PDB file of C-alpha atoms in Angstrom:
ATOM      1  CA  MET A  17      41.212 162.198 -20.181  1.00 96.00           C
ATOM      2  CA  GLN A  18      43.203 164.853 -19.442  1.00 96.00           C
ATOM      3  CA  LEU A  19      41.764 167.755 -16.972  1.00 98.00           C
ATOM      4  CA  ILE A  20      43.333 170.718 -15.576  1.00 98.00           C
ATOM      5  CA  VAL A  21      44.109 171.160 -12.347  1.00 98.00           C
ATOM      6  CA  ILE A  22      46.269 173.179  -9.606  1.00 97.00           C
ATOM      7  CA  HIS A  23      48.945 172.112  -7.767  1.00 97.00           C
ATOM      8  CA  GLU A  24      48.611 174.786  -5.294  1.00 96.00           C
ATOM      9  CA  PHE A  25      47.356 177.835  -5.368  1.00 96.00           C
ATOM     10  CA  GLY A  26      49.009 180.986  -7.599  1.00 97.00           C
ATOM     11  CA  GLY A  27      49.087 182.593 -11.322  1.00 98.00           C
ATOM     12  CA  PRO A  28      48.012 181.635 -14.289  1.00 98.00           C
ATOM     13  CA  GLU A  29      51.190 179.075 -14.985  1.00 98.00           C
ATOM     14  CA  VAL A  30      49.849 176.645 -11.576  1.00 98.00           C
ATOM     15  CA  LEU A  31      47.368 175.905 -14.541  1.00 98.00           C
ATOM     16  CA  VAL A  32      48.021 171.995 -15.870  1.00 98.00           C
ATOM     17  CA  PRO A  33      46.896 169.455 -16.867  1.00 98.00           C
ATOM     18  CA  LEU A  34      46.450 165.942 -15.488  1.00 98.00           C
ATOM     19  CA  GLU A  35      45.796 162.438 -16.166  1.00 98.00           C
ATOM     20  CA  VAL A  36      42.653 160.838 -14.449  1.00 97.00           C
ATOM     21  CA  PRO A  37      40.339 158.644 -15.162  1.00 98.00           C
ATOM     22  CA  VAL A  38      37.359 159.690 -17.301  1.00 98.00           C
ATOM     23  CA  PRO A  39      34.425 160.272 -14.885  1.00 98.00           C
ATOM     24  CA  ILE A  40      31.189 157.750 -14.256  1.00 98.00           C
ATOM     25  CA  PRO A  41      28.039 159.380 -13.059  1.00 98.00           C
ATOM     26  CA  ALA A  42      26.499 158.456  -9.616  1.00 98.00           C
ATOM     27  CA  ALA A  43      22.523 158.268  -8.922  1.00 98.00           C
ATOM     28  CA  GLY A  44      21.208 161.251  -9.938  1.00 97.00           C
ATOM     29  CA  GLU A  45      24.011 162.709 -12.881  1.00 98.00           C
ATOM     30  CA  VAL A  46      24.781 161.899 -16.438  1.00 98.00           C
ATOM     31  CA  ARG A  47      28.314 162.320 -17.373  1.00 98.00           C
ATOM     32  CA  VAL A  48      28.843 165.323 -20.647  1.00 98.00           C
ATOM     33  CA  ALA A  49      31.144 165.034 -22.905  1.00 98.00           C
ATOM     34  CA  VAL A  50      32.550 169.073 -23.024  1.00 98.00           C
ATOM     35  CA  HIS A  51      32.325 171.099 -25.516  1.00 98.00           C
ATOM     36  CA  ALA A  52      33.339 174.810 -23.958  1.00 98.00           C
ATOM     37  CA  VAL A  53      33.675 176.748 -21.280  1.00 98.00           C
ATOM     38  CA  SER A  54      33.966 179.256 -19.567  1.00 98.00           C
ATOM     39  CA  VAL A  55      35.598 180.971 -17.211  1.00 98.00           C
ATOM     40  CA  ASN A  56      35.039 183.917 -14.355  1.00 96.00           C
ATOM     41  CA  PRO A  57      36.916 185.646 -12.460  1.00 95.00           C
ATOM     42  CA  VAL A  58      35.953 183.271  -9.979  1.00 95.00           C
ATOM     43  CA  ASP A  59      38.088 180.956 -11.911  1.00 97.00           C
ATOM     44  CA  THR A  60      41.063 183.244 -11.064  1.00 96.00           C
ATOM     45  CA  LYS A  61      40.224 184.754  -7.794  1.00 95.00           C
ATOM     46  CA  TRP A  62      40.014 181.012  -6.992  1.00 95.00           C
ATOM     47  CA  ARG A  63      43.696 179.244  -8.686  1.00 97.00           C
ATOM     48  CA  GLN A  64      45.434 182.574  -6.580  1.00 96.00           C
ATOM     49  CA  GLY A  65      43.801 181.142  -3.460  1.00 94.00           C
ATOM     50  CA  GLY A  66      40.997 180.318  -3.184  1.00 87.00           C
ATOM     51  CA  PRO A  67      38.464 177.889  -0.687  1.00 91.00           C
ATOM     52  CA  LEU A  68      38.952 174.965  -2.260  1.00 85.00           C
ATOM     53  CA  THR A  69      41.293 172.754  -0.648  1.00 83.00           C
ATOM     54  CA  GLY A  70      42.642 169.407  -1.466  1.00 90.00           C
ATOM     55  CA  PHE A  71      44.821 169.672  -3.853  1.00 95.00           C
ATOM     56  CA  PRO A  72      45.048 168.450  -6.926  1.00 97.00           C
ATOM     57  CA  VAL A  73      42.052 171.114  -7.016  1.00 97.00           C
ATOM     58  CA  GLY A  74      40.010 171.101 -10.557  1.00 96.00           C
ATOM     59  CA  LEU A  75      38.555 174.375 -11.061  1.00 96.00           C
ATOM     60  CA  GLY A  76      35.392 175.483 -14.148  1.00 97.00           C
ATOM     61  CA  TRP A  77      31.877 175.079 -13.313  1.00 98.00           C
ATOM     62  CA  ASP A  78      30.949 176.301 -16.850  1.00 98.00           C
ATOM     63  CA  VAL A  79      30.113 173.895 -19.531  1.00 98.00           C
ATOM     64  CA  SER A  80      27.940 173.475 -22.817  1.00 98.00           C
ATOM     65  CA  GLY A  81      28.173 169.823 -24.799  1.00 98.00           C
ATOM     66  CA  VAL A  82      26.093 166.529 -25.027  1.00 98.00           C
ATOM     67  CA  VAL A  83      25.434 163.757 -22.757  1.00 98.00           C
ATOM     68  CA  ASP A  84      26.719 160.450 -23.600  1.00 97.00           C
ATOM     69  CA  ALA A  85      25.992 158.866 -20.723  1.00 98.00           C
ATOM     70  CA  LEU A  86      23.378 158.334 -17.657  1.00 98.00           C
ATOM     71  CA  GLY A  87      23.624 157.451 -14.378  1.00 97.00           C
ATOM     72  CA  PRO A  88      21.151 155.435 -11.965  1.00 97.00           C
ATOM     73  CA  ASP A  89      17.286 156.660 -11.449  1.00 92.00           C
ATOM     74  CA  VAL A  90      18.131 159.230 -14.305  1.00 97.00           C
ATOM     75  CA  ALA A  91      14.863 159.871 -16.732  1.00 95.00           C
ATOM     76  CA  ALA A  92      15.319 163.769 -17.212  1.00 95.00           C
ATOM     77  CA  PHE A  93      17.919 163.556 -19.451  1.00 98.00           C
ATOM     78  CA  ALA A  94      18.967 160.954 -23.152  1.00 98.00           C
ATOM     79  CA  VAL A  95      22.097 160.026 -23.831  1.00 98.00           C
ATOM     80  CA  GLY A  96      22.745 162.322 -26.611  1.00 98.00           C
ATOM     81  CA  ASP A  97      20.839 165.167 -25.338  1.00 98.00           C
ATOM     82  CA  GLU A  98      22.793 168.874 -25.691  1.00 98.00           C
ATOM     83  CA  VAL A  99      22.516 170.554 -22.345  1.00 98.00           C
ATOM     84  CA  PHE A 100      24.371 173.727 -20.756  1.00 98.00           C
ATOM     85  CA  GLY A 101      24.664 174.184 -17.042  1.00 98.00           C
ATOM     86  CA  LEU A 102      26.162 175.894 -13.963  1.00 98.00           C
ATOM     87  CA  ILE A 103      27.637 172.390 -11.916  1.00 98.00           C
ATOM     88  CA  ARG A 104      28.415 171.957  -8.714  1.00 98.00           C
ATOM     89  CA  PHE A 105      28.783 175.501  -7.908  1.00 97.00           C
ATOM     90  CA  PRO A 106      31.252 176.955  -4.971  1.00 96.00           C
ATOM     91  CA  ALA A 107      31.499 172.900  -4.440  1.00 96.00           C
ATOM     92  CA  GLU A 108      34.363 171.665  -6.872  1.00 97.00           C
ATOM     93  CA  ALA A 109      33.177 170.354 -10.277  1.00 97.00           C
ATOM     94  CA  ARG A 110      36.584 169.903 -12.645  1.00 97.00           C
ATOM     95  CA  ALA A 111      34.706 171.243 -15.526  1.00 98.00           C
ATOM     96  CA  TYR A 112      38.180 172.034 -17.454  1.00 98.00           C
ATOM     97  CA  ALA A 113      37.988 169.107 -18.674  1.00 98.00           C
ATOM     98  CA  PRO A 114      36.634 166.928 -21.517  1.00 98.00           C
ATOM     99  CA  TRP A 115      33.970 165.535 -20.443  1.00 98.00           C
ATOM    100  CA  VAL A 116      32.323 165.512 -16.665  1.00 98.00           C
ATOM    101  CA  THR A 117      29.890 164.101 -13.651  1.00 98.00           C
ATOM    102  CA  ALA A 118      26.918 166.378 -13.199  1.00 98.00           C
ATOM    103  CA  PRO A 119      23.632 166.625 -11.079  1.00 98.00           C
ATOM    104  CA  VAL A 120      19.860 166.536 -13.665  1.00 98.00           C
ATOM    105  CA  THR A 121      19.100 169.516 -11.667  1.00 98.00           C
ATOM    106  CA  HIS A 122      21.837 171.736 -12.543  1.00 98.00           C
ATOM    107  CA  LEU A 123      21.303 171.142 -16.507  1.00 98.00           C
ATOM    108  CA  ALA A 124      19.138 172.413 -18.666  1.00 98.00           C
ATOM    109  CA  ARG A 125      18.377 171.422 -22.823  1.00 98.00           C
ATOM    110  CA  LYS A 126      20.249 173.657 -24.766  1.00 98.00           C
ATOM    111  CA  PRO A 127      18.160 175.964 -27.506  1.00 98.00           C
ATOM    112  CA  ALA A 128      19.455 173.770 -30.969  1.00 97.00           C
ATOM    113  CA  ALA A 129      20.373 177.061 -32.086  1.00 97.00           C
ATOM    114  CA  MET A 130      22.537 178.672 -29.625  1.00 98.00           C
ATOM    115  CA  SER A 131      26.066 177.059 -30.403  1.00 98.00           C
ATOM    116  CA  HIS A 132      27.859 175.026 -27.553  1.00 98.00           C
ATOM    117  CA  VAL A 133      30.119 178.136 -27.070  1.00 98.00           C
ATOM    118  CA  GLN A 134      27.229 181.006 -26.208  1.00 98.00           C
ATOM    119  CA  ALA A 135      25.801 178.374 -23.698  1.00 98.00           C
ATOM    120  CA  ALA A 136      28.776 178.087 -21.637  1.00 98.00           C
ATOM    121  CA  ALA A 137      28.728 181.654 -22.139  1.00 98.00           C
ATOM    122  CA  THR A 138      24.957 182.040 -20.888  1.00 98.00           C
ATOM    123  CA  THR A 139      25.188 180.247 -16.969  1.00 98.00           C
ATOM    124  CA  LEU A 140      27.217 181.668 -14.406  1.00 98.00           C
ATOM    125  CA  ALA A 141      27.130 185.158 -15.157  1.00 98.00           C
ATOM    126  CA  PRO A 142      23.625 185.730 -16.354  1.00 98.00           C
ATOM    127  CA  LEU A 143      22.296 182.807 -13.666  1.00 98.00           C
ATOM    128  CA  THR A 144      24.241 185.635 -11.356  1.00 98.00           C
ATOM    129  CA  ALA A 145      22.223 188.485 -12.356  1.00 98.00           C
ATOM    130  CA  HIS A 146      18.777 186.717 -12.528  1.00 98.00           C
ATOM    131  CA  GLN A 147      18.677 185.902  -8.754  1.00 98.00           C
ATOM    132  CA  ALA A 148      20.788 189.247  -8.052  1.00 98.00           C
ATOM    133  CA  PHE A 149      16.855 190.661  -9.507  1.00 98.00           C
ATOM    134  CA  GLU A 150      15.337 188.016  -8.330  1.00 98.00           C
ATOM    135  CA  LYS A 151      16.221 189.705  -4.388  1.00 98.00           C
ATOM    136  CA  MET A 152      15.633 192.976  -5.069  1.00 97.00           C
ATOM    137  CA  ASN A 153      12.787 191.585  -6.776  1.00 97.00           C
ATOM    138  CA  LEU A 154      13.177 194.440  -9.780  1.00 98.00           C
ATOM    139  CA  THR A 155      10.279 195.302 -11.792  1.00 98.00           C
ATOM    140  CA  ALA A 156       9.274 197.212 -14.774  1.00 98.00           C
ATOM    141  CA  GLY A 157       8.868 200.869 -14.305  1.00 98.00           C
ATOM    142  CA  GLN A 158      11.812 200.874 -11.319  1.00 98.00           C
ATOM    143  CA  THR A 159      14.791 202.105 -12.058  1.00 98.00           C
ATOM    144  CA  VAL A 160      18.107 200.230 -11.400  1.00 98.00           C
ATOM    145  CA  LEU A 161      21.877 201.317 -11.592  1.00 98.00           C
ATOM    146  CA  ILE A 162      23.870 198.311 -13.349  1.00 98.00           C
ATOM    147  CA  HIS A 163      27.861 198.327 -12.468  1.00 97.00           C
ATOM    148  CA  ALA A 164      30.954 197.297 -14.590  1.00 95.00           C
ATOM    149  CA  ALA A 165      27.871 196.943 -17.923  1.00 97.00           C
ATOM    150  CA  ALA A 166      30.657 195.277 -20.491  1.00 95.00           C
ATOM    151  CA  GLY A 167      31.834 192.852 -18.696  1.00 95.00           C
ATOM    152  CA  GLY A 168      30.654 189.344 -18.300  1.00 95.00           C
ATOM    153  CA  VAL A 169      27.791 189.839 -15.586  1.00 97.00           C
ATOM    154  CA  GLY A 170      27.248 193.454 -16.387  1.00 97.00           C
ATOM    155  CA  HIS A 171      26.585 192.763 -19.925  1.00 97.00           C
ATOM    156  CA  PHE A 172      23.888 190.231 -19.153  1.00 98.00           C
ATOM    157  CA  ALA A 173      22.262 192.488 -16.778  1.00 98.00           C
ATOM    158  CA  VAL A 174      21.701 195.223 -19.316  1.00 98.00           C
ATOM    159  CA  GLN A 175      19.716 192.838 -20.650  1.00 98.00           C
ATOM    160  CA  LEU A 176      18.135 191.073 -18.335  1.00 98.00           C
ATOM    161  CA  ALA A 177      17.013 194.469 -16.536  1.00 98.00           C
ATOM    162  CA  LYS A 178      15.042 196.131 -19.795  1.00 98.00           C
ATOM    163  CA  THR A 179      14.048 191.894 -20.345  1.00 97.00           C
ATOM    164  CA  ARG A 180      11.989 193.189 -15.928  1.00 98.00           C
ATOM    165  CA  GLY A 181      10.617 196.882 -17.893  1.00 98.00           C
ATOM    166  CA  ALA A 182      12.904 198.789 -15.962  1.00 98.00           C
ATOM    167  CA  HIS A 183      15.025 202.188 -16.578  1.00 98.00           C
ATOM    168  CA  VAL A 184      18.492 201.002 -16.981  1.00 98.00           C
ATOM    169  CA  ILE A 185      21.604 203.508 -15.924  1.00 98.00           C
ATOM    170  CA  ALA A 186      24.870 201.459 -16.348  1.00 97.00           C
ATOM    171  CA  THR A 187      28.149 202.329 -15.995  1.00 96.00           C
ATOM    172  CA  SER A 188      31.555 201.365 -17.741  1.00 94.00           C
ATOM    173  CA  SER A 189      34.739 202.709 -19.720  1.00 91.00           C
ATOM    174  CA  GLY A 190      34.855 204.939 -22.212  1.00 88.00           C
ATOM    175  CA  PRO A 191      35.683 202.883 -25.106  1.00 91.00           C
ATOM    176  CA  ASN A 192      33.007 201.193 -23.893  1.00 94.00           C
ATOM    177  CA  LEU A 193      30.225 202.867 -23.676  1.00 95.00           C
ATOM    178  CA  ASP A 194      28.545 202.633 -27.194  1.00 96.00           C
ATOM    179  CA  PHE A 195      28.631 198.387 -26.392  1.00 96.00           C
ATOM    180  CA  VAL A 196      26.914 199.007 -23.359  1.00 97.00           C
ATOM    181  CA  ARG A 197      24.408 201.661 -25.657  1.00 97.00           C
ATOM    182  CA  SER A 198      23.882 198.518 -27.065  1.00 97.00           C
ATOM    183  CA  LEU A 199      22.273 196.099 -25.055  1.00 97.00           C
ATOM    184  CA  GLY A 200      19.717 198.301 -24.092  1.00 97.00           C
ATOM    185  CA  ALA A 201      20.871 200.406 -21.609  1.00 98.00           C
ATOM    186  CA  ASP A 202      18.600 203.885 -21.347  1.00 98.00           C
ATOM    187  CA  ASP A 203      22.218 206.239 -19.516  1.00 97.00           C
ATOM    188  CA  VAL A 204      25.504 205.071 -19.597  1.00 97.00           C
ATOM    189  CA  MET A 205      27.927 207.214 -17.809  1.00 95.00           C
ATOM    190  CA  ASP A 206      31.718 206.797 -17.740  1.00 94.00           C
ATOM    191  CA  TYR A 207      32.715 205.858 -14.048  1.00 89.00           C
ATOM    192  CA  THR A 208      36.662 207.041 -15.422  1.00 89.00           C
ATOM    193  CA  ALA A 209      35.439 211.493 -16.061  1.00 90.00           C
ATOM    194  CA  ARG A 210      33.607 211.267 -13.248  1.00 90.00           C
ATOM    195  CA  PRO A 211      32.547 210.334 -10.080  1.00 91.00           C
ATOM    196  CA  PHE A 212      28.863 208.295 -10.818  1.00 92.00           C
ATOM    197  CA  GLU A 213      27.505 209.961  -7.354  1.00 93.00           C
ATOM    198  CA  GLU A 214      27.555 213.048  -8.844  1.00 93.00           C
ATOM    199  CA  GLN A 215      25.438 211.512 -12.090  1.00 91.00           C
ATOM    200  CA  VAL A 216      22.992 209.590 -10.610  1.00 95.00           C
ATOM    201  CA  SER A 217      20.877 209.936  -7.668  1.00 94.00           C
ATOM    202  CA  GLU A 218      17.910 208.168  -5.748  1.00 97.00           C
ATOM    203  CA  VAL A 219      17.878 204.708  -8.452  1.00 98.00           C
ATOM    204  CA  ASP A 220      15.503 201.994  -6.981  1.00 98.00           C
ATOM    205  CA  ALA A 221      18.324 199.547  -6.581  1.00 98.00           C
ATOM    206  CA  VAL A 222      21.643 199.043  -7.532  1.00 98.00           C
ATOM    207  CA  LEU A 223      23.758 195.524  -9.199  1.00 98.00           C
ATOM    208  CA  ASP A 224      27.856 196.026  -8.308  1.00 97.00           C
ATOM    209  CA  THR A 225      30.002 193.587  -9.927  1.00 95.00           C
ATOM    210  CA  VAL A 226      33.015 195.872  -8.573  1.00 94.00           C
ATOM    211  CA  GLY A 227      33.344 195.268  -4.695  1.00 93.00           C
ATOM    212  CA  GLY A 228      36.062 198.253  -2.919  1.00 93.00           C
ATOM    213  CA  ASP A 229      35.001 201.739  -2.854  1.00 92.00           C
ATOM    214  CA  THR A 230      32.484 201.609  -5.413  1.00 93.00           C
ATOM    215  CA  LEU A 231      29.830 199.585  -3.748  1.00 94.00           C
ATOM    216  CA  THR A 232      30.696 201.799  -0.606  1.00 93.00           C
ATOM    217  CA  ARG A 233      29.403 205.072  -2.742  1.00 94.00           C
ATOM    218  CA  SER A 234      27.045 202.725  -3.835  1.00 96.00           C
ATOM    219  CA  VAL A 235      24.567 203.323  -0.962  1.00 96.00           C
ATOM    220  CA  GLY A 236      24.488 207.251  -1.259  1.00 95.00           C
ATOM    221  CA  VAL A 237      22.381 206.382  -4.186  1.00 96.00           C
ATOM    222  CA  VAL A 238      19.780 203.977  -3.276  1.00 97.00           C
ATOM    223  CA  ARG A 239      16.401 205.892  -2.534  1.00 97.00           C
ATOM    224  CA  GLU A 240      15.170 204.691   1.436  1.00 97.00           C
ATOM    225  CA  ASP A 241      13.517 201.335   1.473  1.00 97.00           C
ATOM    226  CA  GLY A 242      16.123 200.581  -1.907  1.00 97.00           C
ATOM    227  CA  TRP A 243      17.834 197.547  -2.665  1.00 98.00           C
ATOM    228  CA  LEU A 244      22.316 196.513  -2.976  1.00 98.00           C
ATOM    229  CA  VAL A 245      23.050 193.905  -4.461  1.00 98.00           C
ATOM    230  CA  THR A 246      26.138 193.027  -4.548  1.00 97.00           C
ATOM    231  CA  ILE A 247      28.508 189.744  -5.844  1.00 96.00           C
ATOM    232  CA  ALA A 248      31.948 191.015  -5.100  1.00 93.00           C
ATOM    233  CA  GLY A 249      32.671 192.054  -1.731  1.00 89.00           C
ATOM    234  CA  GLN A 250      30.865 192.107   1.820  1.00 91.00           C
ATOM    235  CA  ALA A 251      28.097 194.599   1.379  1.00 92.00           C
ATOM    236  CA  PRO A 252      28.178 197.489   4.196  1.00 92.00           C
ATOM    237  CA  THR A 253      24.789 196.391   5.679  1.00 91.00           C
ATOM    238  CA  GLU A 254      26.064 198.859   9.011  1.00 92.00           C
ATOM    239  CA  ARG A 255      26.164 202.464   6.807  1.00 92.00           C
ATOM    240  CA  ALA A 256      22.500 201.339   4.654  1.00 92.00           C
ATOM    241  CA  GLU A 257      20.972 200.577   7.482  1.00 95.00           C
ATOM    242  CA  GLU A 258      22.060 204.157   8.353  1.00 94.00           C
ATOM    243  CA  ARG A 259      20.178 205.110   5.259  1.00 94.00           C
ATOM    244  CA  GLY A 260      16.983 202.661   5.244  1.00 96.00           C
ATOM    245  CA  VAL A 261      18.276 200.681   2.459  1.00 97.00           C
ATOM    246  CA  HIS A 262      18.543 197.373   2.010  1.00 97.00           C
ATOM    247  CA  ALA A 263      21.924 195.543   1.543  1.00 96.00           C
ATOM    248  CA  GLU A 264      22.937 191.525   0.588  1.00 97.00           C
ATOM    249  CA  ARG A 265      25.934 189.649  -1.218  1.00 97.00           C
ATOM    250  CA  ILE A 266      24.674 186.834  -2.581  1.00 97.00           C
ATOM    251  CA  LEU A 267      26.343 183.851  -4.377  1.00 97.00           C
ATOM    252  CA  VAL A 268      24.956 182.572  -8.057  1.00 98.00           C
ATOM    253  CA  HIS A 269      23.621 178.306  -7.147  1.00 98.00           C
ATOM    254  CA  PRO A 270      22.787 175.914  -9.690  1.00 98.00           C
ATOM    255  CA  SER A 271      18.746 175.776 -11.028  1.00 98.00           C
ATOM    256  CA  GLN A 272      17.555 174.604 -13.835  1.00 98.00           C
ATOM    257  CA  GLU A 273      14.899 176.616 -13.610  1.00 98.00           C
ATOM    258  CA  GLY A 274      17.061 180.011 -14.291  1.00 98.00           C
ATOM    259  CA  LEU A 275      18.309 177.754 -16.784  1.00 98.00           C
ATOM    260  CA  ASP A 276      15.240 177.283 -18.429  1.00 98.00           C
ATOM    261  CA  PHE A 277      14.251 180.924 -18.184  1.00 98.00           C
ATOM    262  CA  LEU A 278      17.742 182.097 -19.866  1.00 98.00           C
ATOM    263  CA  ALA A 279      17.503 179.659 -23.015  1.00 98.00           C
ATOM    264  CA  ALA A 280      13.932 181.308 -23.449  1.00 98.00           C
ATOM    265  CA  GLU A 281      15.064 184.478 -22.908  1.00 98.00           C
ATOM    266  CA  PHE A 282      18.310 182.930 -25.497  1.00 98.00           C
ATOM    267  CA  THR A 283      15.511 182.559 -27.838  1.00 98.00           C
ATOM    268  CA  ALA A 284      12.953 184.418 -27.925  1.00 98.00           C
ATOM    269  CA  GLY A 285      15.945 187.275 -28.591  1.00 97.00           C
ATOM    270  CA  ARG A 286      15.738 189.221 -25.292  1.00 97.00           C
ATOM    271  CA  LEU A 287      18.996 187.302 -23.871  1.00 98.00           C
ATOM    272  CA  THR A 288      22.680 187.022 -26.755  1.00 97.00           C
ATOM    273  CA  PRO A 289      25.741 186.425 -25.215  1.00 98.00           C
ATOM    274  CA  HIS A 290      28.475 188.359 -25.878  1.00 97.00           C
ATOM    275  CA  ILE A 291      31.932 186.076 -26.828  1.00 97.00           C
ATOM    276  CA  SER A 292      35.021 188.621 -26.518  1.00 96.00           C
ATOM    277  CA  GLN A 293      37.499 185.694 -26.532  1.00 96.00           C
ATOM    278  CA  THR A 294      37.387 182.180 -27.324  1.00 97.00           C
ATOM    279  CA  PHE A 295      40.983 179.781 -26.555  1.00 98.00           C
ATOM    280  CA  PRO A 296      41.378 175.412 -26.505  1.00 98.00           C
ATOM    281  CA  LEU A 297      41.339 174.071 -23.269  1.00 97.00           C
ATOM    282  CA  ALA A 298      45.876 173.770 -23.114  1.00 96.00           C
ATOM    283  CA  GLN A 299      45.922 177.404 -23.622  1.00 97.00           C
ATOM    284  CA  VAL A 300      43.223 178.130 -20.119  1.00 98.00           C
ATOM    285  CA  ALA A 301      46.163 179.549 -18.431  1.00 98.00           C
ATOM    286  CA  ASP A 302      46.149 182.468 -21.363  1.00 98.00           C
ATOM    287  CA  ALA A 303      43.002 182.352 -21.454  1.00 98.00           C
ATOM    288  CA  HIS A 304      42.634 183.162 -17.215  1.00 98.00           C
ATOM    289  CA  ARG A 305      45.901 185.904 -18.517  1.00 97.00           C
ATOM    290  CA  ALA A 306      43.477 187.705 -20.648  1.00 96.00           C
ATOM    291  CA  LEU A 307      40.558 188.118 -17.535  1.00 95.00           C
ATOM    292  CA  GLU A 308      42.700 188.987 -15.534  1.00 95.00           C
ATOM    293  CA  THR A 309      43.674 192.310 -16.773  1.00 90.00           C
ATOM    294  CA  ARG A 310      39.905 193.770 -16.468  1.00 80.00           C
ATOM    295  CA  HIS A 311      39.516 195.071 -20.130  1.00 81.00           C
ATOM    296  CA  THR A 312      37.185 192.117 -20.970  1.00 85.00           C
ATOM    297  CA  VAL A 313      34.251 192.692 -22.382  1.00 94.00           C
ATOM    298  CA  GLY A 314      31.504 189.616 -21.889  1.00 94.00           C
ATOM    299  CA  LYS A 315      32.902 186.516 -22.137  1.00 97.00           C
ATOM    300  CA  ILE A 316      35.763 183.981 -22.664  1.00 97.00           C
ATOM    301  CA  VAL A 317      34.891 180.630 -23.774  1.00 98.00           C
ATOM    302  CA  LEU A 318      37.761 177.943 -23.689  1.00 98.00           C
ATOM    303  CA  GLU A 319      36.171 175.528 -27.085  1.00 97.00           C
ATOM    304  CA  LEU A 320      37.334 171.191 -27.177  1.00 96.00           C
ATOM    305  CA  ALA A 321      37.320 170.495 -30.323  1.00 77.00           C
ATOM    306  CA  LYS A 322      35.011 167.081 -31.012  1.00 67.00           C
TER     307      LYS A 322
END
């Protein structure tokens, strides 16, 4: 099979095919015939110079497909089951491929009404938002500020915060304000028109997906004993402590329980992935280029013909 790998760090052009044997599942694993793989900002960052070494390195973690082989001691799935999952993250998963092996605990059954493209999108990004809200213990009646709410994590975060009964304030650029409102955000701010800290204060929690100056400034809008969770930089713990604010950086982890929760939310009509573009696997470099424009609304997904 042709696995997409990198032999060096660099731009999208370093993503190249490599002929490798079809993988064989180990004990506690299944092999998945991949129908779709989503692309995340972490894919592009680690392509440029991430922690994975020992070239060639295979990127990609978000898959949806069909189980076509079982490793020893596997009873949770059967051949023919449609599954989706976040595989092995943050270790190498080699998911830009027609087949991939995965621990059974990193997969869940795909809802029948969910396409493989939708399922591949409903993995790392919404799991990140879900785990962030678990960390801050976001509950009904609280107010949460979500940055970059039109993006991959952000557009899921708005929906998941609303299912928790939270009041959602969201930041976005002007062209995406209506999209973010359509997700259920209660208040939407154009961060390019006026600094968000001039428009909001004393929120119970902030989910930062941007980092940099946005992360630093976010500390000042959180109430005492409130929460700031970031996925895009080192948490400003010293400044947060001065204000009596909890601040942590999280890294998403595979979770079958979390995937089952997301599947149930989708089936109930409370969670919908927005797919902005799809590309064939052979055009993975173009998918990376599209994501790196930083203008993506929702998710980009690679589709494999079956």
